[in-house]
PDB file of C-alpha atoms in Angstrom:
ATOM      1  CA  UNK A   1    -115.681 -34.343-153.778  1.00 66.00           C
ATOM      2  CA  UNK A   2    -113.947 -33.817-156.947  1.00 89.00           C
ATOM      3  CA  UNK A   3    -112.646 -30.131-156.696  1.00 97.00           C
ATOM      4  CA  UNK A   4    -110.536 -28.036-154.428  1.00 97.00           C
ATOM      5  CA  UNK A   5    -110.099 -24.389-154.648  1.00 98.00           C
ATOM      6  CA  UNK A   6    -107.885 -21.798-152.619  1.00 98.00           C
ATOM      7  CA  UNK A   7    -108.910 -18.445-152.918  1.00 97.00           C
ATOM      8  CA  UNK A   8    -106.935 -15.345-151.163  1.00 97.00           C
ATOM      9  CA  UNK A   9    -109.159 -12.927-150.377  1.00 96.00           C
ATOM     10  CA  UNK A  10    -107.810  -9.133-148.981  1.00 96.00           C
ATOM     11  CA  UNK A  11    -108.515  -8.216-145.636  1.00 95.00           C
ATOM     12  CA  UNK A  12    -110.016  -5.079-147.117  1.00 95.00           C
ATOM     13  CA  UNK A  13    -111.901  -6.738-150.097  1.00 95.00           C
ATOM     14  CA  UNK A  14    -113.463  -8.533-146.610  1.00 95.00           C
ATOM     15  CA  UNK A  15    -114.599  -5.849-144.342  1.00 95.00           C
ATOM     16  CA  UNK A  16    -116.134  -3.953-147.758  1.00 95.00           C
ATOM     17  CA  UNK A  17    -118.230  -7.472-148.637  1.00 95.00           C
ATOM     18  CA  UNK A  18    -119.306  -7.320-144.605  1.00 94.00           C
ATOM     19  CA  UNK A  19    -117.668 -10.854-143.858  1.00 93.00           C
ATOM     20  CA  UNK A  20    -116.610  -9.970-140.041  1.00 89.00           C
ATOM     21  CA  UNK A  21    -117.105 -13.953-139.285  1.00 88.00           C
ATOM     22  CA  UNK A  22    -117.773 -17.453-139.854  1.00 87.00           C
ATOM     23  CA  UNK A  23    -120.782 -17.061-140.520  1.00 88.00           C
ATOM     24  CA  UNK A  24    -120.567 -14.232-142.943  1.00 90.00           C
ATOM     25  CA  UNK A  25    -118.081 -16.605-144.920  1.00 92.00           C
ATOM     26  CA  UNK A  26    -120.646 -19.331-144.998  1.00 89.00           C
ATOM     27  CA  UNK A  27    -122.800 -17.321-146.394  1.00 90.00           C
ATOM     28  CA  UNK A  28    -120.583 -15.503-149.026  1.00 94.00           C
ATOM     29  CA  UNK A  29    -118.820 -19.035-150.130  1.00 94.00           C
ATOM     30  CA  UNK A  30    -122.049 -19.730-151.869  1.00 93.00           C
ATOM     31  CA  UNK A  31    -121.560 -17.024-154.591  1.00 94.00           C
ATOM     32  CA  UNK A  32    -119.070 -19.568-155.905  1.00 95.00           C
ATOM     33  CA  UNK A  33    -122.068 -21.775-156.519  1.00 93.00           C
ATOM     34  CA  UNK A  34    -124.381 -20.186-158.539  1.00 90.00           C
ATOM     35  CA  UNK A  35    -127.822 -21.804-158.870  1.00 81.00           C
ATOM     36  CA  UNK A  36    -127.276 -23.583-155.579  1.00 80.00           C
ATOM     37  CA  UNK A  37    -130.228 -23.562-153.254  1.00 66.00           C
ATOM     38  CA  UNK A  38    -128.682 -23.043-149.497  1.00 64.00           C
ATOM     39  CA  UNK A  39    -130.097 -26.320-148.141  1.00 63.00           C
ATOM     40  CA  UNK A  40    -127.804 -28.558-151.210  1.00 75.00           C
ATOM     41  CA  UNK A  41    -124.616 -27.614-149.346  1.00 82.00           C
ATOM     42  CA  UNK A  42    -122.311 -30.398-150.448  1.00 87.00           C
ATOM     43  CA  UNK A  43    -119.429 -28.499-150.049  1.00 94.00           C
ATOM     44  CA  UNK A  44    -116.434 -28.038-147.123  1.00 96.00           C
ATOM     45  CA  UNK A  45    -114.433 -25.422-146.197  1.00 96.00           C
ATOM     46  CA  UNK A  46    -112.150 -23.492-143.874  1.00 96.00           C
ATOM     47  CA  UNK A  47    -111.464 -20.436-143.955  1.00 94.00           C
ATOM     48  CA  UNK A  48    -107.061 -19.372-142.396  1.00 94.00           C
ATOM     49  CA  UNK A  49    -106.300 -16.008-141.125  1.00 92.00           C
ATOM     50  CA  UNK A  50    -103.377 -14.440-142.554  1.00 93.00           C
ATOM     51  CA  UNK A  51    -101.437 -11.471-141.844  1.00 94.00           C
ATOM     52  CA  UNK A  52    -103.909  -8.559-143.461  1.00 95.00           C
ATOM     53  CA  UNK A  53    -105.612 -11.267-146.150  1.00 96.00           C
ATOM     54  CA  UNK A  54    -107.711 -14.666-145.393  1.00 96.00           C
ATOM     55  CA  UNK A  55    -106.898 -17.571-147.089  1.00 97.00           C
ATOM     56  CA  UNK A  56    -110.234 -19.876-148.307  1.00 97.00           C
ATOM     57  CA  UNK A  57    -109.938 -23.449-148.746  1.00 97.00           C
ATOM     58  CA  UNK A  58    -113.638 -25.180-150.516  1.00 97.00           C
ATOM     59  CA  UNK A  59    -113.637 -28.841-151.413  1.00 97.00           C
ATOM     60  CA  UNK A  60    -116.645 -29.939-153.731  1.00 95.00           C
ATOM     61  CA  UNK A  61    -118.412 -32.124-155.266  1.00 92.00           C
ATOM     62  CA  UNK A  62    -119.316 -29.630-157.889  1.00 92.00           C
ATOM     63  CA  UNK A  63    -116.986 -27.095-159.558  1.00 94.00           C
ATOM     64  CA  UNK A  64    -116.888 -23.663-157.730  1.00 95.00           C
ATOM     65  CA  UNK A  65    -116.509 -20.973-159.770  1.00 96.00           C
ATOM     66  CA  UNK A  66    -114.535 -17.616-158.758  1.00 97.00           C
ATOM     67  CA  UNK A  67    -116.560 -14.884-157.025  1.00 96.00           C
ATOM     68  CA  UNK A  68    -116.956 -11.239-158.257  1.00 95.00           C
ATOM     69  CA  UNK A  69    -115.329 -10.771-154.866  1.00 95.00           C
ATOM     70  CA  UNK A  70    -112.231 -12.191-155.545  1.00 96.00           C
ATOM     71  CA  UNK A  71    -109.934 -11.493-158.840  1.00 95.00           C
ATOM     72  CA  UNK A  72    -108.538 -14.757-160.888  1.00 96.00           C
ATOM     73  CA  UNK A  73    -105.189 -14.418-159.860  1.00 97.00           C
ATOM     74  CA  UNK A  74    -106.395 -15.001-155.992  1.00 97.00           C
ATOM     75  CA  UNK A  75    -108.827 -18.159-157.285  1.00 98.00           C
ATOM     76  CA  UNK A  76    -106.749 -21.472-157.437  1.00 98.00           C
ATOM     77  CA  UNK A  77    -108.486 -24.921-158.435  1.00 97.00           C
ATOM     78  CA  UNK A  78    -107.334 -28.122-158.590  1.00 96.00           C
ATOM     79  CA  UNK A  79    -109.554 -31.025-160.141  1.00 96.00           C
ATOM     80  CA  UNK A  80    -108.834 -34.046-157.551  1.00 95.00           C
ATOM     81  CA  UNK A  81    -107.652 -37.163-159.381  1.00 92.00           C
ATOM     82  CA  UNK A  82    -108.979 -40.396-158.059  1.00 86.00           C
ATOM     83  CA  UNK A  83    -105.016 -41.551-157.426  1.00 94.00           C
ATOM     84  CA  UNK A  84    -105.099 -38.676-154.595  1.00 96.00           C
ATOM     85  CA  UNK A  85    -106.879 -40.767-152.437  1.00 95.00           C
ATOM     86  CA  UNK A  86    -105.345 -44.382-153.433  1.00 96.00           C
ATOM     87  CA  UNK A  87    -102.175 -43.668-151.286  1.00 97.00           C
ATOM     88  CA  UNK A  88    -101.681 -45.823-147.171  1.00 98.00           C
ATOM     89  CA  UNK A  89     -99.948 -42.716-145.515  1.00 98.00           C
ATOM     90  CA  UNK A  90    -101.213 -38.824-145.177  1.00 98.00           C
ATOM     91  CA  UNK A  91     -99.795 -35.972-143.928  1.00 98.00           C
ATOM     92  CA  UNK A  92    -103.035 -34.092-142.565  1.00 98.00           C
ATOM     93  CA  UNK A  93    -103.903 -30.594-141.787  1.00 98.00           C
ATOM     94  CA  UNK A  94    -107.861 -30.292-140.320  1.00 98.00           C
ATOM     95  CA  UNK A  95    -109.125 -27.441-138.119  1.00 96.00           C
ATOM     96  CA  UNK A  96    -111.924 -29.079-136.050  1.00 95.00           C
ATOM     97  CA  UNK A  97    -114.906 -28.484-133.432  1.00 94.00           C
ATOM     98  CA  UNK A  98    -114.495 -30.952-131.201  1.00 93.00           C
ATOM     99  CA  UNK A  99    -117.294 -31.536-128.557  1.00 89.00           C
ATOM    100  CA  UNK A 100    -118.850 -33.582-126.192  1.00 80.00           C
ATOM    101  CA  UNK A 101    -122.752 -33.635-125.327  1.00 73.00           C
ATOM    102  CA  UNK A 102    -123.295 -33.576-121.998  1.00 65.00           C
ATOM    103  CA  UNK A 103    -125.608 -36.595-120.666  1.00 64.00           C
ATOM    104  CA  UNK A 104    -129.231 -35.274-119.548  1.00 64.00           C
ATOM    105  CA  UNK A 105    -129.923 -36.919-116.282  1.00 64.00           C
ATOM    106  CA  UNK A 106    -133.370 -36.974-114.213  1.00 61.00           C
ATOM    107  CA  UNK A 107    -133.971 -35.515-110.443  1.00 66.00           C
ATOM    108  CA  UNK A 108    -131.946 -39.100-108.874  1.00 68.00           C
ATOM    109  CA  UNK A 109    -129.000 -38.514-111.209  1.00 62.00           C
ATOM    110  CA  UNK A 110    -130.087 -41.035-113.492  1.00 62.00           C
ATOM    111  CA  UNK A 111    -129.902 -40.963-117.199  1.00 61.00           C
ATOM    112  CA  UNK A 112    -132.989 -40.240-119.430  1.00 60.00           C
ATOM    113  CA  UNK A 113    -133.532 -42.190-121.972  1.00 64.00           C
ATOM    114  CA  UNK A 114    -135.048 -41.998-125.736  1.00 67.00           C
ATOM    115  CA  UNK A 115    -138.064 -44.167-126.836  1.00 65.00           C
ATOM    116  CA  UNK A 116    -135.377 -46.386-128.169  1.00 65.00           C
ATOM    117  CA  UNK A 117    -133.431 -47.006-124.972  1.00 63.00           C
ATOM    118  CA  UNK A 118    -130.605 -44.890-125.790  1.00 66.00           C
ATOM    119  CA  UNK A 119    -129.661 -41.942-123.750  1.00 61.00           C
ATOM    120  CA  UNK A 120    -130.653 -38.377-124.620  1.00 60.00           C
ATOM    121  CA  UNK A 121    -127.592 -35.828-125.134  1.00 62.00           C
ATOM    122  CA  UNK A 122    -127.459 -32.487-123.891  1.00 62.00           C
ATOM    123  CA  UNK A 123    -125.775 -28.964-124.421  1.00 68.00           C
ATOM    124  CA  UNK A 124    -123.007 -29.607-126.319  1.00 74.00           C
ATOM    125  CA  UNK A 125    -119.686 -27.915-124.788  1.00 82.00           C
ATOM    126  CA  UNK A 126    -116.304 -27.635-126.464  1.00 81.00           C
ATOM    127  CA  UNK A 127    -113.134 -30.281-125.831  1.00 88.00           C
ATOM    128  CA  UNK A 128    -110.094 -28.049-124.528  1.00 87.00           C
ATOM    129  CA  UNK A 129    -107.830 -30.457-122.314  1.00 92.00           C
ATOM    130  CA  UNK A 130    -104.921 -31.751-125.159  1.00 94.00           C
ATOM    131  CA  UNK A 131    -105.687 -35.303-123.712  1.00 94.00           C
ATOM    132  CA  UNK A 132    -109.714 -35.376-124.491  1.00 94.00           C
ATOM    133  CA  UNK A 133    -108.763 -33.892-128.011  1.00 96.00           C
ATOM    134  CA  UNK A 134    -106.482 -36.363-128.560  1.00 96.00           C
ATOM    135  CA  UNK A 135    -108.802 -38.652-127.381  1.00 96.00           C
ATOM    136  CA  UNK A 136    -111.209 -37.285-129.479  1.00 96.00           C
ATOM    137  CA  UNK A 137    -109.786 -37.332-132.839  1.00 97.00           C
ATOM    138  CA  UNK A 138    -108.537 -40.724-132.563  1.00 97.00           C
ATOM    139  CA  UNK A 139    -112.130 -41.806-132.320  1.00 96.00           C
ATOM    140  CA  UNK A 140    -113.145 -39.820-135.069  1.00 96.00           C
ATOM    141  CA  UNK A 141    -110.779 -42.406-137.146  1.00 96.00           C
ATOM    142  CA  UNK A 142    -112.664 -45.228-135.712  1.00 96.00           C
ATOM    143  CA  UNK A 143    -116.121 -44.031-135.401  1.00 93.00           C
ATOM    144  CA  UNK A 144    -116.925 -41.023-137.810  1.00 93.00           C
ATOM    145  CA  UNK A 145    -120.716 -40.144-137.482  1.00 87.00           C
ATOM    146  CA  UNK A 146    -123.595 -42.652-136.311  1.00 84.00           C
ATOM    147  CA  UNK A 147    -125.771 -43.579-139.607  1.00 85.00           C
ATOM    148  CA  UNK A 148    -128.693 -41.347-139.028  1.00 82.00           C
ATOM    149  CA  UNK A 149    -131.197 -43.855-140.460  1.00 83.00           C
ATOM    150  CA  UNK A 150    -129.482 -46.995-138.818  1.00 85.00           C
ATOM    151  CA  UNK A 151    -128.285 -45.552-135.892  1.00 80.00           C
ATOM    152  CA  UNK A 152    -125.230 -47.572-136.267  1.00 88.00           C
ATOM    153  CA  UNK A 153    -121.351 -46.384-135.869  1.00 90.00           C
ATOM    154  CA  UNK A 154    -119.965 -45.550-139.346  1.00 92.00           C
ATOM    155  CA  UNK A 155    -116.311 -46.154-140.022  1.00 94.00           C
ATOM    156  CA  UNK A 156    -114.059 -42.939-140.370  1.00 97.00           C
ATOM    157  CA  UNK A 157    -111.575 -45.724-141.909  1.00 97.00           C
ATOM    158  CA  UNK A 158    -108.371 -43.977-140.642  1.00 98.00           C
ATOM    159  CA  UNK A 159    -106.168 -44.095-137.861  1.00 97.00           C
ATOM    160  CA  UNK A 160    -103.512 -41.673-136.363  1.00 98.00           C
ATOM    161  CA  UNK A 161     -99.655 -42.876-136.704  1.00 97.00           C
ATOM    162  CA  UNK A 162     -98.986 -42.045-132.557  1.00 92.00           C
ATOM    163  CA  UNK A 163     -95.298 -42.866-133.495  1.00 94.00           C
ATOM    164  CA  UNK A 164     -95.098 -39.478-135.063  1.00 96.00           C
ATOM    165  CA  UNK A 165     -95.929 -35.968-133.999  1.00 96.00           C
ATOM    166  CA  UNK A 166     -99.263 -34.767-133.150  1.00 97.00           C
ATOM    167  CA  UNK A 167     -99.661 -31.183-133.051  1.00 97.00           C
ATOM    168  CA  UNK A 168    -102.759 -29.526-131.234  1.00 96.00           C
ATOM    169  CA  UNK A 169    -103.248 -26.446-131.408  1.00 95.00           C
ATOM    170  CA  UNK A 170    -104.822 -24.628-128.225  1.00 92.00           C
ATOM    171  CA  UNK A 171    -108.819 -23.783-128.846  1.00 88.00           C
ATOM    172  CA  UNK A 172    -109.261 -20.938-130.132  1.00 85.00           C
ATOM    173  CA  UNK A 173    -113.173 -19.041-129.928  1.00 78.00           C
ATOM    174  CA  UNK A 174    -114.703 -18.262-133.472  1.00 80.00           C
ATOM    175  CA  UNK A 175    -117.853 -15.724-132.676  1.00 74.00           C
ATOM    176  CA  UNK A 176    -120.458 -15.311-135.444  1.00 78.00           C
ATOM    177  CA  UNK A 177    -123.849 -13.674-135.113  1.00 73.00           C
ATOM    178  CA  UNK A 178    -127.065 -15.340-136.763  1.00 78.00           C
ATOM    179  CA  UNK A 179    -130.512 -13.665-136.590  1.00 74.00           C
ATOM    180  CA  UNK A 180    -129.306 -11.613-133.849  1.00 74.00           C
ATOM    181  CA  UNK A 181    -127.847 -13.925-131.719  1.00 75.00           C
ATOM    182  CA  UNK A 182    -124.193 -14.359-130.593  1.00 77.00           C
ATOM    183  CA  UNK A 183    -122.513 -17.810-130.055  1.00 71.00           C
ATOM    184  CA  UNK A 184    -119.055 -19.114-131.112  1.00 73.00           C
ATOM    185  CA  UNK A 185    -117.156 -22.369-132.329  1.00 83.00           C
ATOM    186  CA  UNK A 186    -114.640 -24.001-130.796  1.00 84.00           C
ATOM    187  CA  UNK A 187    -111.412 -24.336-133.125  1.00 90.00           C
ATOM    188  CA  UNK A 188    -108.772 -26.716-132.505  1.00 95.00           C
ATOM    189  CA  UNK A 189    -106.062 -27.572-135.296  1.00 97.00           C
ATOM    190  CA  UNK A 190    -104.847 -30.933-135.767  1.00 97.00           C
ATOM    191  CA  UNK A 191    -101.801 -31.818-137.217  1.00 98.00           C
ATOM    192  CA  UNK A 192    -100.000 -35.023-137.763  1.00 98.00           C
ATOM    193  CA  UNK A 193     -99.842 -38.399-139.677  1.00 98.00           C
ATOM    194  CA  UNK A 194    -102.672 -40.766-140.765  1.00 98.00           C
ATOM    195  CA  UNK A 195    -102.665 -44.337-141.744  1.00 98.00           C
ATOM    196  CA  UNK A 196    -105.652 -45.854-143.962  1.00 98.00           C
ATOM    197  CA  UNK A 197    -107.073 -48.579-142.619  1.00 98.00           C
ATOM    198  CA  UNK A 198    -110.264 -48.736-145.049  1.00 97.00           C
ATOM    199  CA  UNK A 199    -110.052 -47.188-148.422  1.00 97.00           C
ATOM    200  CA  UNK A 200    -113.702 -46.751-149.074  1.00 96.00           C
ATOM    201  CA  UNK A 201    -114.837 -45.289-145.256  1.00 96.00           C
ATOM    202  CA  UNK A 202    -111.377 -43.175-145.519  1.00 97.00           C
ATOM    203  CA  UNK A 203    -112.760 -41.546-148.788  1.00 96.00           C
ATOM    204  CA  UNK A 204    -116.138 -40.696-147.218  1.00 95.00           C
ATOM    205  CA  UNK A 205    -114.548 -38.796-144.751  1.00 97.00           C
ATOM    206  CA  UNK A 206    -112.189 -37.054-146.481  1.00 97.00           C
ATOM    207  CA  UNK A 207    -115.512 -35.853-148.873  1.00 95.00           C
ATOM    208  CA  UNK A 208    -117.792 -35.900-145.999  1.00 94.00           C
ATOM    209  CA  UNK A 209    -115.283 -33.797-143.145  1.00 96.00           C
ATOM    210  CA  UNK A 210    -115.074 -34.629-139.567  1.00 96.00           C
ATOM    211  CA  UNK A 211    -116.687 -32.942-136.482  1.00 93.00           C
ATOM    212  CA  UNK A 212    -119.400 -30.335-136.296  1.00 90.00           C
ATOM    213  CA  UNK A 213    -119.755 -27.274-137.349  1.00 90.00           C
ATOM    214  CA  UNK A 214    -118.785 -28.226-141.203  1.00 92.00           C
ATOM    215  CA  UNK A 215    -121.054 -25.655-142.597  1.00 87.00           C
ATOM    216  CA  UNK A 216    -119.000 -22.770-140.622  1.00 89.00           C
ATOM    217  CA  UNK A 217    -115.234 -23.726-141.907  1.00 92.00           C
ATOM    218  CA  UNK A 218    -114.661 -26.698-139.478  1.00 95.00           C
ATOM    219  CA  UNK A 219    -113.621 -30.865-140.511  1.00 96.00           C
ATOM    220  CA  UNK A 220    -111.676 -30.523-144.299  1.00 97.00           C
ATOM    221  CA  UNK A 221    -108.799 -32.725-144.112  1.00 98.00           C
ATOM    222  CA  UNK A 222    -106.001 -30.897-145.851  1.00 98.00           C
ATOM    223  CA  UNK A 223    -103.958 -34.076-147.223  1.00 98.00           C
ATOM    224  CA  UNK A 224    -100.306 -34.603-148.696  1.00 98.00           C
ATOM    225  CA  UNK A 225     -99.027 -38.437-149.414  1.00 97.00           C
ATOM    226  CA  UNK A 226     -96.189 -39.418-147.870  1.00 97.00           C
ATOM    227  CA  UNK A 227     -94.003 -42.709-147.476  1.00 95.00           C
ATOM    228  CA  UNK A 228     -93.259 -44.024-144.308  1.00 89.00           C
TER     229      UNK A 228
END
């Protein structure tokens, strides 16, 4: 990810494009990449109410341009220089969708299992108690994602600093509609210190975000060096 942009967008110049939701902005963020077939997203973003305006955050890989929807005062973009990401400490900023899958178990209460012994998740539900997201995001530093060829744990190459304030913000419900149907995300905000423990994992996460829901405003880290 090379490029991060903040655009202010007008509650008004909003409701006249039709973006009532997450999933509307998903959708509309792509007219700031032109040429960009839907299923190349390699792109993050997250999308901050304000009071009567919204306040869009994208982090690329490729250099957004600014939408007819939005004038070039509103469009900010700042080219990320490699030192950004050279730094031990963060302050950090990330709205997430934290989840659990819930284990699929047979008639005896026993777990089913893939064809490769592992166990086969269920309905994913949404992380509310402050001690399971805590929980939750510390892992995320230690495990990211499992390697979807491999199978294997990959690094998120970061850990929290517990010695200083961690702020969680209750989870709040973001409803979209797609094709008709209704269903919402799970939004918790995360706030705190970070401490790098691997450079190179630590940069794949910050490009790659953390958590589900990615493509719907969830998982970019909003960093600021600091010295401890």
């Amino acid at each position: 990810m090379n490029w991060l942009a903040r655009i202010e967008v007008d509650s008004e110049v909003a409701q006249a494009e039709s973006i009532f939701d997450n999933y509307a902005w998903h959708k509309k963020i792509w007219d700031c990449f032109p040429g960009m077939p839907d299923s190349e997203r390699t792109f993050l973003t997250r999308i901050d109410p304000l009071e009567g305006a919204f306040r869009v955050w994208v982090l690329a890989d490729t250099k957004p341009v600014c939408p007819k929807w939005c004038s070039t005062e509103d469009f900010a973009l700042n080219e990320i220089s490699p030192t950004f990401l050279s730094h031990r400490h963060y302050a950090f900023d990330v709205r997430a969708n934290p989840v659990k899958s819930l284990v699929q178990r047979d008639a005896s209460g026993q777990p089913l299992l893939k064809a490769n012994g592992k166990r086969k998740s269920g309905k994913r539900v949404a992380l509310v108690n402050p001690d399971e997201l805590r929980a939750w995001l510390i892992r995320k530093g230690e495990v990211r994602c499992q390697d979807k060829d491999t199978g294997k744990d990959v690094p998120g190459g970061f850990r929290i600093v517990e010695e200083r304030p961690l702020e969680i913000s209750p989870m709040v419900e973001s409803h979209f509609r797609k094709k008709g149907e209704s269903a919402y995300h799970g939004g918790v905000q995360f706030r705190g210190t970070l401490e790098v423990t691997d450079r190179e994992h630590f940069i794949k996460t910050y490009q790659a975000g953390i958590g589900s829901a990615k493509g719907f405003g969830f998982g970019l880290l909003l960093l600021a060096p600091i010295n401890l």
